[in-house]
mmCIF file with all atom_site columns, C-alpha atoms in Angstrom:
data_model
loop_
_atom_site.group_PDB
_atom_site.id
_atom_site.type_symbol
_atom_site.label_atom_id
_atom_site.label_alt_id
_atom_site.label_comp_id
_atom_site.label_asym_id
_atom_site.label_entity_id
_atom_site.label_seq_id
_atom_site.pdbx_PDB_ins_code
_atom_site.Cartn_x
_atom_site.Cartn_y
_atom_site.Cartn_z
_atom_site.occupancy
_atom_site.B_iso_or_equiv
_atom_site.pdbx_formal_charge
_atom_site.auth_seq_id
_atom_site.auth_comp_id
_atom_site.auth_asym_id
_atom_site.auth_atom_id
_atom_site.pdbx_PDB_model_num
ATOM 1   C CA . MET A 1 1   ? 84.361  21.201 118.921 1.00 0.00 ? 16  MET A CA 1
ATOM 2   C CA . PRO A 1 2   ? 86.500  20.736 115.800 1.00 0.00 ? 17  PRO A CA 1
ATOM 3   C CA . ARG A 1 3   ? 89.759  22.671 115.601 1.00 0.00 ? 18  ARG A CA 1
ATOM 4   C CA . PRO A 1 4   ? 89.922  25.221 112.755 1.00 0.00 ? 19  PRO A CA 1
ATOM 5   C CA . SER A 1 5   ? 92.519  24.455 110.130 1.00 0.00 ? 20  SER A CA 1
ATOM 6   C CA . THR A 1 6   ? 95.939  26.104 110.326 1.00 0.00 ? 21  THR A CA 1
ATOM 7   C CA . GLN A 1 7   ? 95.166  28.164 107.244 1.00 0.00 ? 22  GLN A CA 1
ATOM 8   C CA . ARG A 1 8   ? 91.889  29.513 108.722 1.00 0.00 ? 23  ARG A CA 1
ATOM 9   C CA . ARG A 1 9   ? 93.618  30.249 112.014 1.00 0.00 ? 24  ARG A CA 1
ATOM 10  C CA . ASP A 1 10  ? 96.448  32.137 110.216 1.00 0.00 ? 25  ASP A CA 1
ATOM 11  C CA . PHE A 1 11  ? 93.872  34.073 108.260 1.00 0.00 ? 26  PHE A CA 1
ATOM 12  C CA . ALA A 1 12  ? 91.932  34.864 111.460 1.00 0.00 ? 27  ALA A CA 1
ATOM 13  C CA . LEU A 1 13  ? 95.173  36.134 113.016 1.00 0.00 ? 28  LEU A CA 1
ATOM 14  C CA . LEU A 1 14  ? 95.785  38.311 109.966 1.00 0.00 ? 29  LEU A CA 1
ATOM 15  C CA . LEU A 1 15  ? 92.264  39.684 110.244 1.00 0.00 ? 30  LEU A CA 1
ATOM 16  C CA . ALA A 1 16  ? 92.704  40.445 113.949 1.00 0.00 ? 31  ALA A CA 1
ATOM 17  C CA . ALA A 1 17  ? 95.985  42.181 113.216 1.00 0.00 ? 32  ALA A CA 1
ATOM 18  C CA . PHE A 1 18  ? 94.309  44.124 110.395 1.00 0.00 ? 33  PHE A CA 1
ATOM 19  C CA . SER A 1 19  ? 91.617  45.297 112.785 1.00 0.00 ? 34  SER A CA 1
ATOM 20  C CA . CYS A 1 20  ? 94.267  46.536 115.203 1.00 0.00 ? 35  CYS A CA 1
ATOM 21  C CA . ALA A 1 21  ? 96.164  48.200 112.370 1.00 0.00 ? 36  ALA A CA 1
ATOM 22  C CA . ALA A 1 22  ? 92.967  49.859 111.129 1.00 0.00 ? 37  ALA A CA 1
ATOM 23  C CA . VAL A 1 23  ? 92.318  51.435 114.553 1.00 0.00 ? 38  VAL A CA 1
ATOM 24  C CA . PHE A 1 24  ? 95.932  52.564 114.686 1.00 0.00 ? 39  PHE A CA 1
ATOM 25  C CA . SER A 1 25  ? 95.790  54.061 111.226 1.00 0.00 ? 40  SER A CA 1
ATOM 26  C CA . LEU A 1 26  ? 92.795  56.254 112.238 1.00 0.00 ? 41  LEU A CA 1
ATOM 27  C CA . THR A 1 27  ? 95.126  58.072 114.583 1.00 0.00 ? 42  THR A CA 1
ATOM 28  C CA . SER A 1 28  ? 98.233  58.238 112.413 1.00 0.00 ? 43  SER A CA 1
ATOM 29  C CA . CYS A 1 29  ? 99.293  58.699 108.843 1.00 0.00 ? 44  CYS A CA 1
ATOM 30  C CA . SER A 1 30  ? 99.799  55.572 106.798 1.00 0.00 ? 45  SER A CA 1
ATOM 31  C CA . ARG A 1 31  ? 101.523 55.154 103.516 1.00 0.00 ? 46  ARG A CA 1
ATOM 32  C CA . SER A 1 32  ? 100.571 52.817 100.707 1.00 0.00 ? 47  SER A CA 1
ATOM 33  C CA . ILE A 1 33  ? 102.423 49.511 100.469 1.00 0.00 ? 48  ILE A CA 1
ATOM 34  C CA . GLN A 1 34  ? 103.649 48.383 97.053  1.00 0.00 ? 49  GLN A CA 1
ATOM 35  C CA . SER A 1 35  ? 104.393 44.710 96.383  1.00 0.00 ? 50  SER A CA 1
ATOM 36  C CA . GLU A 1 36  ? 107.930 43.957 95.180  1.00 0.00 ? 51  GLU A CA 1
ATOM 37  C CA . GLN A 1 37  ? 106.502 41.248 92.910  1.00 0.00 ? 52  GLN A CA 1
ATOM 38  C CA . PRO A 1 38  ? 104.144 42.392 90.213  1.00 0.00 ? 53  PRO A CA 1
ATOM 39  C CA . SER A 1 39  ? 100.761 40.672 90.587  1.00 0.00 ? 54  SER A CA 1
ATOM 40  C CA . GLN A 1 40  ? 97.453  40.871 88.785  1.00 0.00 ? 55  GLN A CA 1
ATOM 41  C CA . GLU A 1 41  ? 95.720  40.095 92.058  1.00 0.00 ? 56  GLU A CA 1
ATOM 42  C CA . THR A 1 42  ? 94.960  42.934 94.452  1.00 0.00 ? 57  THR A CA 1
ATOM 43  C CA . PRO A 1 43  ? 95.779  42.305 98.119  1.00 0.00 ? 58  PRO A CA 1
ATOM 44  C CA . GLN A 1 44  ? 92.759  42.002 100.409 1.00 0.00 ? 59  GLN A CA 1
ATOM 45  C CA . ILE A 1 45  ? 94.802  43.048 103.467 1.00 0.00 ? 60  ILE A CA 1
ATOM 46  C CA . GLU A 1 46  ? 97.840  45.375 103.690 1.00 0.00 ? 61  GLU A CA 1
ATOM 47  C CA . LEU A 1 47  ? 99.649  45.925 106.979 1.00 0.00 ? 62  LEU A CA 1
ATOM 48  C CA . GLU A 1 48  ? 102.793 47.662 108.249 1.00 0.00 ? 63  GLU A CA 1
ATOM 49  C CA . GLU A 1 49  ? 105.022 46.667 111.170 1.00 0.00 ? 64  GLU A CA 1
ATOM 50  C CA . ASN A 1 50  ? 103.278 43.397 111.767 1.00 0.00 ? 65  ASN A CA 1
ATOM 51  C CA . GLU A 1 51  ? 103.711 40.111 113.598 1.00 0.00 ? 66  GLU A CA 1
ATOM 52  C CA . LEU A 1 52  ? 102.144 36.796 112.537 1.00 0.00 ? 67  LEU A CA 1
ATOM 53  C CA . THR A 1 53  ? 102.356 33.480 114.415 1.00 0.00 ? 68  THR A CA 1
ATOM 54  C CA . HIS A 1 54  ? 101.938 30.266 112.474 1.00 0.00 ? 69  HIS A CA 1
ATOM 55  C CA . TYR A 1 55  ? 100.632 27.260 114.421 1.00 0.00 ? 70  TYR A CA 1
ATOM 56  C CA . ASN A 1 56  ? 101.200 23.561 113.638 1.00 0.00 ? 71  ASN A CA 1
ATOM 57  C CA . GLU A 1 57  ? 98.413  20.971 113.516 1.00 0.00 ? 72  GLU A CA 1
ATOM 58  C CA . ASP A 1 58  ? 98.827  20.336 117.273 1.00 0.00 ? 73  ASP A CA 1
ATOM 59  C CA . GLY A 1 59  ? 98.049  24.020 117.985 1.00 0.00 ? 74  GLY A CA 1
ATOM 60  C CA . LYS A 1 60  ? 101.620 24.862 119.023 1.00 0.00 ? 75  LYS A CA 1
ATOM 61  C CA . ALA A 1 61  ? 103.433 27.907 117.675 1.00 0.00 ? 76  ALA A CA 1
ATOM 62  C CA . ALA A 1 62  ? 105.701 26.759 114.808 1.00 0.00 ? 77  ALA A CA 1
ATOM 63  C CA . TRP A 1 63  ? 107.185 30.124 113.828 1.00 0.00 ? 78  TRP A CA 1
ATOM 64  C CA . VAL A 1 64  ? 106.720 33.890 114.403 1.00 0.00 ? 79  VAL A CA 1
ATOM 65  C CA . LEU A 1 65  ? 107.138 36.366 111.491 1.00 0.00 ? 80  LEU A CA 1
ATOM 66  C CA . HIS A 1 66  ? 108.033 40.015 112.147 1.00 0.00 ? 81  HIS A CA 1
ATOM 67  C CA . ALA A 1 67  ? 107.701 42.132 109.013 1.00 0.00 ? 82  ALA A CA 1
ATOM 68  C CA . HIS A 1 68  ? 107.857 45.740 107.909 1.00 0.00 ? 83  HIS A CA 1
ATOM 69  C CA . SER A 1 69  ? 105.030 45.261 105.455 1.00 0.00 ? 84  SER A CA 1
ATOM 70  C CA . VAL A 1 70  ? 102.547 42.426 104.761 1.00 0.00 ? 85  VAL A CA 1
ATOM 71  C CA . GLU A 1 71  ? 100.066 41.819 101.950 1.00 0.00 ? 86  GLU A CA 1
ATOM 72  C CA . TYR A 1 72  ? 97.566  38.995 101.974 1.00 0.00 ? 87  TYR A CA 1
ATOM 73  C CA . PHE A 1 73  ? 96.155  37.633 98.703  1.00 0.00 ? 88  PHE A CA 1
ATOM 74  C CA . GLU A 1 74  ? 92.887  35.678 99.152  1.00 0.00 ? 89  GLU A CA 1
ATOM 75  C CA . GLU A 1 75  ? 92.656  34.105 95.690  1.00 0.00 ? 90  GLU A CA 1
ATOM 76  C CA . SER A 1 76  ? 96.195  32.629 95.642  1.00 0.00 ? 91  SER A CA 1
ATOM 77  C CA . GLN A 1 77  ? 96.174  31.989 99.456  1.00 0.00 ? 92  GLN A CA 1
ATOM 78  C CA . GLU A 1 78  ? 99.556  33.718 99.801  1.00 0.00 ? 93  GLU A CA 1
ATOM 79  C CA . THR A 1 79  ? 101.028 36.341 102.072 1.00 0.00 ? 94  THR A CA 1
ATOM 80  C CA . GLN A 1 80  ? 103.919 38.462 100.854 1.00 0.00 ? 95  GLN A CA 1
ATOM 81  C CA . ALA A 1 81  ? 106.096 40.298 103.366 1.00 0.00 ? 96  ALA A CA 1
ATOM 82  C CA . ASN A 1 82  ? 109.053 42.616 103.227 1.00 0.00 ? 97  ASN A CA 1
ATOM 83  C CA . GLU A 1 83  ? 111.972 43.245 105.595 1.00 0.00 ? 98  GLU A CA 1
ATOM 84  C CA . VAL A 1 84  ? 111.291 40.012 107.524 1.00 0.00 ? 99  VAL A CA 1
ATOM 85  C CA . GLU A 1 85  ? 112.588 38.158 110.517 1.00 0.00 ? 100 GLU A CA 1
ATOM 86  C CA . VAL A 1 86  ? 111.218 34.676 111.235 1.00 0.00 ? 101 VAL A CA 1
ATOM 87  C CA . HIS A 1 87  ? 111.814 32.833 114.520 1.00 0.00 ? 102 HIS A CA 1
ATOM 88  C CA . PHE A 1 88  ? 111.390 29.118 113.998 1.00 0.00 ? 103 PHE A CA 1
ATOM 89  C CA . LEU A 1 89  ? 110.441 27.327 117.200 1.00 0.00 ? 104 LEU A CA 1
ATOM 90  C CA . ASP A 1 90  ? 111.245 23.811 118.413 1.00 0.00 ? 105 ASP A CA 1
ATOM 91  C CA . GLN A 1 91  ? 108.754 21.433 120.062 1.00 0.00 ? 106 GLN A CA 1
ATOM 92  C CA . ASP A 1 92  ? 109.239 23.092 123.455 1.00 0.00 ? 107 ASP A CA 1
ATOM 93  C CA . GLY A 1 93  ? 108.638 26.612 122.119 1.00 0.00 ? 108 GLY A CA 1
ATOM 94  C CA . GLY A 1 94  ? 112.339 27.593 122.165 1.00 0.00 ? 109 GLY A CA 1
ATOM 95  C CA . GLU A 1 95  ? 114.034 29.264 119.287 1.00 0.00 ? 110 GLU A CA 1
ATOM 96  C CA . ALA A 1 96  ? 115.521 26.708 116.804 1.00 0.00 ? 111 ALA A CA 1
ATOM 97  C CA . LEU A 1 97  ? 116.530 29.149 114.006 1.00 0.00 ? 112 LEU A CA 1
ATOM 98  C CA . ILE A 1 98  ? 116.161 32.849 113.242 1.00 0.00 ? 113 ILE A CA 1
ATOM 99  C CA . VAL A 1 99  ? 116.086 33.918 109.573 1.00 0.00 ? 114 VAL A CA 1
ATOM 100 C CA . GLN A 1 100 ? 116.211 37.498 108.298 1.00 0.00 ? 115 GLN A CA 1
ATOM 101 C CA . ALA A 1 101 ? 115.604 38.387 104.608 1.00 0.00 ? 116 ALA A CA 1
ATOM 102 C CA . ASP A 1 102 ? 114.472 41.182 102.326 1.00 0.00 ? 117 ASP A CA 1
ATOM 103 C CA . SER A 1 103 ? 111.201 39.366 101.509 1.00 0.00 ? 118 SER A CA 1
ATOM 104 C CA . LEU A 1 104 ? 109.233 36.187 101.796 1.00 0.00 ? 119 LEU A CA 1
ATOM 105 C CA . THR A 1 105 ? 106.123 34.548 100.407 1.00 0.00 ? 120 THR A CA 1
ATOM 106 C CA . PHE A 1 106 ? 104.030 32.429 102.775 1.00 0.00 ? 121 PHE A CA 1
ATOM 107 C CA . TYR A 1 107 ? 102.051 29.731 100.944 1.00 0.00 ? 122 TYR A CA 1
ATOM 108 C CA . HIS A 1 108 ? 99.036  29.148 103.205 1.00 0.00 ? 123 HIS A CA 1
ATOM 109 C CA . ARG A 1 109 ? 97.998  25.834 101.570 1.00 0.00 ? 124 ARG A CA 1
ATOM 110 C CA . SER A 1 110 ? 101.301 24.118 102.325 1.00 0.00 ? 125 SER A CA 1
ATOM 111 C CA . GLY A 1 111 ? 102.677 26.259 105.149 1.00 0.00 ? 126 GLY A CA 1
ATOM 112 C CA . ASP A 1 112 ? 105.934 26.695 103.151 1.00 0.00 ? 127 ASP A CA 1
ATOM 113 C CA . LEU A 1 113 ? 107.957 29.913 102.985 1.00 0.00 ? 128 LEU A CA 1
ATOM 114 C CA . GLN A 1 114 ? 110.057 31.301 100.111 1.00 0.00 ? 129 GLN A CA 1
ATOM 115 C CA . PHE A 1 115 ? 112.784 33.699 101.311 1.00 0.00 ? 130 PHE A CA 1
ATOM 116 C CA . SER A 1 116 ? 114.619 36.021 98.930  1.00 0.00 ? 131 SER A CA 1
ATOM 117 C CA . GLY A 1 117 ? 117.285 38.726 99.149  1.00 0.00 ? 132 GLY A CA 1
ATOM 118 C CA . ASN A 1 118 ? 120.089 38.996 101.728 1.00 0.00 ? 133 ASN A CA 1
ATOM 119 C CA . LEU A 1 119 ? 119.100 35.973 103.851 1.00 0.00 ? 134 LEU A CA 1
ATOM 120 C CA . HIS A 1 120 ? 121.000 35.790 107.138 1.00 0.00 ? 135 HIS A CA 1
ATOM 121 C CA . ALA A 1 121 ? 120.265 33.001 109.644 1.00 0.00 ? 136 ALA A CA 1
ATOM 122 C CA . HIS A 1 122 ? 121.591 31.855 112.988 1.00 0.00 ? 137 HIS A CA 1
ATOM 123 C CA . ASP A 1 123 ? 120.780 29.170 115.521 1.00 0.00 ? 138 ASP A CA 1
ATOM 124 C CA . PRO A 1 124 ? 121.165 29.090 119.327 1.00 0.00 ? 139 PRO A CA 1
ATOM 125 C CA . GLU A 1 125 ? 124.460 27.196 119.015 1.00 0.00 ? 140 GLU A CA 1
ATOM 126 C CA . GLY A 1 126 ? 126.207 30.119 117.308 1.00 0.00 ? 141 GLY A CA 1
ATOM 127 C CA . LEU A 1 127 ? 126.095 28.838 113.787 1.00 0.00 ? 142 LEU A CA 1
ATOM 128 C CA . GLN A 1 128 ? 125.509 31.662 111.234 1.00 0.00 ? 143 GLN A CA 1
ATOM 129 C CA . PHE A 1 129 ? 124.967 31.405 107.517 1.00 0.00 ? 144 PHE A CA 1
ATOM 130 C CA . SER A 1 130 ? 123.927 33.670 104.629 1.00 0.00 ? 145 SER A CA 1
ATOM 131 C CA . THR A 1 131 ? 122.673 33.205 101.097 1.00 0.00 ? 146 THR A CA 1
ATOM 132 C CA . ASP A 1 132 ? 120.562 34.937 98.459  1.00 0.00 ? 147 ASP A CA 1
ATOM 133 C CA . GLU A 1 133 ? 117.402 32.767 98.745  1.00 0.00 ? 148 GLU A CA 1
ATOM 134 C CA . ALA A 1 134 ? 116.018 29.720 100.472 1.00 0.00 ? 149 ALA A CA 1
ATOM 135 C CA . TYR A 1 135 ? 112.843 27.719 100.794 1.00 0.00 ? 150 TYR A CA 1
ATOM 136 C CA . TRP A 1 136 ? 111.330 26.508 104.065 1.00 0.00 ? 151 TRP A CA 1
ATOM 137 C CA . GLU A 1 137 ? 109.405 23.238 103.792 1.00 0.00 ? 152 GLU A CA 1
ATOM 138 C CA . GLU A 1 138 ? 106.923 23.083 106.633 1.00 0.00 ? 153 GLU A CA 1
ATOM 139 C CA . LYS A 1 139 ? 106.296 19.335 106.320 1.00 0.00 ? 154 LYS A CA 1
ATOM 140 C CA . THR A 1 140 ? 109.938 18.443 107.004 1.00 0.00 ? 155 THR A CA 1
ATOM 141 C CA . HIS A 1 141 ? 111.044 21.551 108.977 1.00 0.00 ? 156 HIS A CA 1
ATOM 142 C CA . THR A 1 142 ? 113.853 22.020 106.540 1.00 0.00 ? 157 THR A CA 1
ATOM 143 C CA . LEU A 1 143 ? 115.358 25.215 105.036 1.00 0.00 ? 158 LEU A CA 1
ATOM 144 C CA . ARG A 1 144 ? 117.096 24.509 101.760 1.00 0.00 ? 159 ARG A CA 1
ATOM 145 C CA . SER A 1 145 ? 118.686 26.302 98.827  1.00 0.00 ? 160 SER A CA 1
ATOM 146 C CA . ASP A 1 146 ? 120.772 25.745 95.733  1.00 0.00 ? 161 ASP A CA 1
ATOM 147 C CA . SER A 1 147 ? 122.268 29.255 96.001  1.00 0.00 ? 162 SER A CA 1
ATOM 148 C CA . PRO A 1 148 ? 125.846 29.962 97.196  1.00 0.00 ? 163 PRO A CA 1
ATOM 149 C CA . VAL A 1 149 ? 126.052 29.870 100.997 1.00 0.00 ? 164 VAL A CA 1
ATOM 150 C CA . HIS A 1 150 ? 128.578 31.316 103.467 1.00 0.00 ? 165 HIS A CA 1
ATOM 151 C CA . VAL A 1 151 ? 128.693 29.735 106.911 1.00 0.00 ? 166 VAL A CA 1
ATOM 152 C CA . GLU A 1 152 ? 130.571 31.075 109.969 1.00 0.00 ? 167 GLU A CA 1
ATOM 153 C CA . ARG A 1 153 ? 131.136 29.760 113.448 1.00 0.00 ? 168 ARG A CA 1
ATOM 154 C CA . GLU A 1 154 ? 133.692 30.956 115.982 1.00 0.00 ? 169 GLU A CA 1
ATOM 155 C CA . ASP A 1 155 ? 136.325 28.495 114.811 1.00 0.00 ? 170 ASP A CA 1
ATOM 156 C CA . LEU A 1 156 ? 135.568 27.994 111.085 1.00 0.00 ? 171 LEU A CA 1
ATOM 157 C CA . THR A 1 157 ? 134.374 29.510 107.822 1.00 0.00 ? 172 THR A CA 1
ATOM 158 C CA . LEU A 1 158 ? 132.642 27.397 105.204 1.00 0.00 ? 173 LEU A CA 1
ATOM 159 C CA . THR A 1 159 ? 131.419 28.239 101.743 1.00 0.00 ? 174 THR A CA 1
ATOM 160 C CA . GLY A 1 160 ? 129.489 26.088 99.328  1.00 0.00 ? 175 GLY A CA 1
ATOM 161 C CA . GLN A 1 161 ? 126.887 25.850 96.649  1.00 0.00 ? 176 GLN A CA 1
ATOM 162 C CA . GLY A 1 162 ? 123.544 24.815 98.175  1.00 0.00 ? 177 GLY A CA 1
ATOM 163 C CA . PHE A 1 163 ? 122.574 23.705 101.647 1.00 0.00 ? 178 PHE A CA 1
ATOM 164 C CA . GLU A 1 164 ? 119.928 21.990 103.767 1.00 0.00 ? 179 GLU A CA 1
ATOM 165 C CA . TYR A 1 165 ? 119.260 23.000 107.397 1.00 0.00 ? 180 TYR A CA 1
ATOM 166 C CA . ARG A 1 166 ? 117.105 20.605 109.431 1.00 0.00 ? 181 ARG A CA 1
ATOM 167 C CA . ALA A 1 167 ? 115.713 22.704 112.278 1.00 0.00 ? 182 ALA A CA 1
ATOM 168 C CA . ASP A 1 168 ? 114.425 19.666 114.305 1.00 0.00 ? 183 ASP A CA 1
ATOM 169 C CA . GLU A 1 169 ? 117.997 18.201 114.328 1.00 0.00 ? 184 GLU A CA 1
ATOM 170 C CA . GLY A 1 170 ? 120.025 21.448 114.220 1.00 0.00 ? 185 GLY A CA 1
ATOM 171 C CA . THR A 1 171 ? 122.068 20.072 111.319 1.00 0.00 ? 186 THR A CA 1
ATOM 172 C CA . LEU A 1 172 ? 123.426 21.948 108.330 1.00 0.00 ? 187 LEU A CA 1
ATOM 173 C CA . THR A 1 173 ? 124.508 20.058 105.234 1.00 0.00 ? 188 THR A CA 1
ATOM 174 C CA . ILE A 1 174 ? 126.480 22.014 102.642 1.00 0.00 ? 189 ILE A CA 1
ATOM 175 C CA . LYS A 1 175 ? 126.885 20.838 99.027  1.00 0.00 ? 190 LYS A CA 1
ATOM 176 C CA . ASP A 1 176 ? 130.199 21.512 97.225  1.00 0.00 ? 191 ASP A CA 1
ATOM 177 C CA . ALA A 1 177 ? 131.865 22.802 100.341 1.00 0.00 ? 192 ALA A CA 1
ATOM 178 C CA . HIS A 1 178 ? 135.171 24.625 100.998 1.00 0.00 ? 193 HIS A CA 1
ATOM 179 C CA . LEU A 1 179 ? 136.179 24.662 104.675 1.00 0.00 ? 194 LEU A CA 1
ATOM 180 C CA . GLN A 1 180 ? 138.624 27.046 106.428 1.00 0.00 ? 195 GLN A CA 1
ATOM 181 C CA . PHE A 1 181 ? 139.611 26.548 110.067 1.00 0.00 ? 196 PHE A CA 1
ATOM 182 C CA . ASN A 1 182 ? 140.687 29.536 112.189 1.00 0.00 ? 197 ASN A CA 1
ATOM 183 C CA . LEU A 1 183 ? 143.535 28.029 114.247 1.00 0.00 ? 198 LEU A CA 1
ATOM 184 C CA . LYS A 1 184 ? 144.770 31.255 115.906 1.00 0.00 ? 199 LYS A CA 1
ATOM 185 C CA . GLU A 1 185 ? 143.316 32.543 119.176 1.00 0.00 ? 200 GLU A CA 1
ATOM 186 C CA . PRO A 1 186 ? 141.250 35.694 118.644 1.00 0.00 ? 201 PRO A CA 1
ATOM 187 C CA . SER A 1 187 ? 142.944 38.884 119.948 1.00 0.00 ? 202 SER A CA 1
ATOM 188 C CA . PRO A 1 188 ? 141.328 40.542 123.031 1.00 0.00 ? 203 PRO A CA 1
#
């Protein structure tokens, strides 16, 4: 039996979540969701407090999105979400990177994500960084930006203009960087 495409699977998951949300909304009040980005297209699905799992071509979970509100647009094949947290997963299903932002756009055709507003990210090794916006390229498993970035780890602070984080490798490359080491022991 042929495997459905990732886009169809994601859409099916959205429909299943929509069905659950519809049952829930029959028993509680719901408020209308307004898109932050003006669009001529009307969303086909609107959800609140939702979770979406995106699968790779091998059928493994690639990332999990938690969002306050989600709107799906059929014509453009895009999902827009607000107040988001995305858990990117490694090949073994463990967390490789967690990204929080005000909003994101999920491009179903490519699998890419555009984050905007107050992006904060951290990995399992304790590396934390923040910026205004970033773009996740699904094909290369890379988060990149040309925006100013602030990086912190227990022993250093780094600022720069632009970065590239390769989730598969756990490497962060900063462009135009300024590094500050914290040489003193932290006070108890």
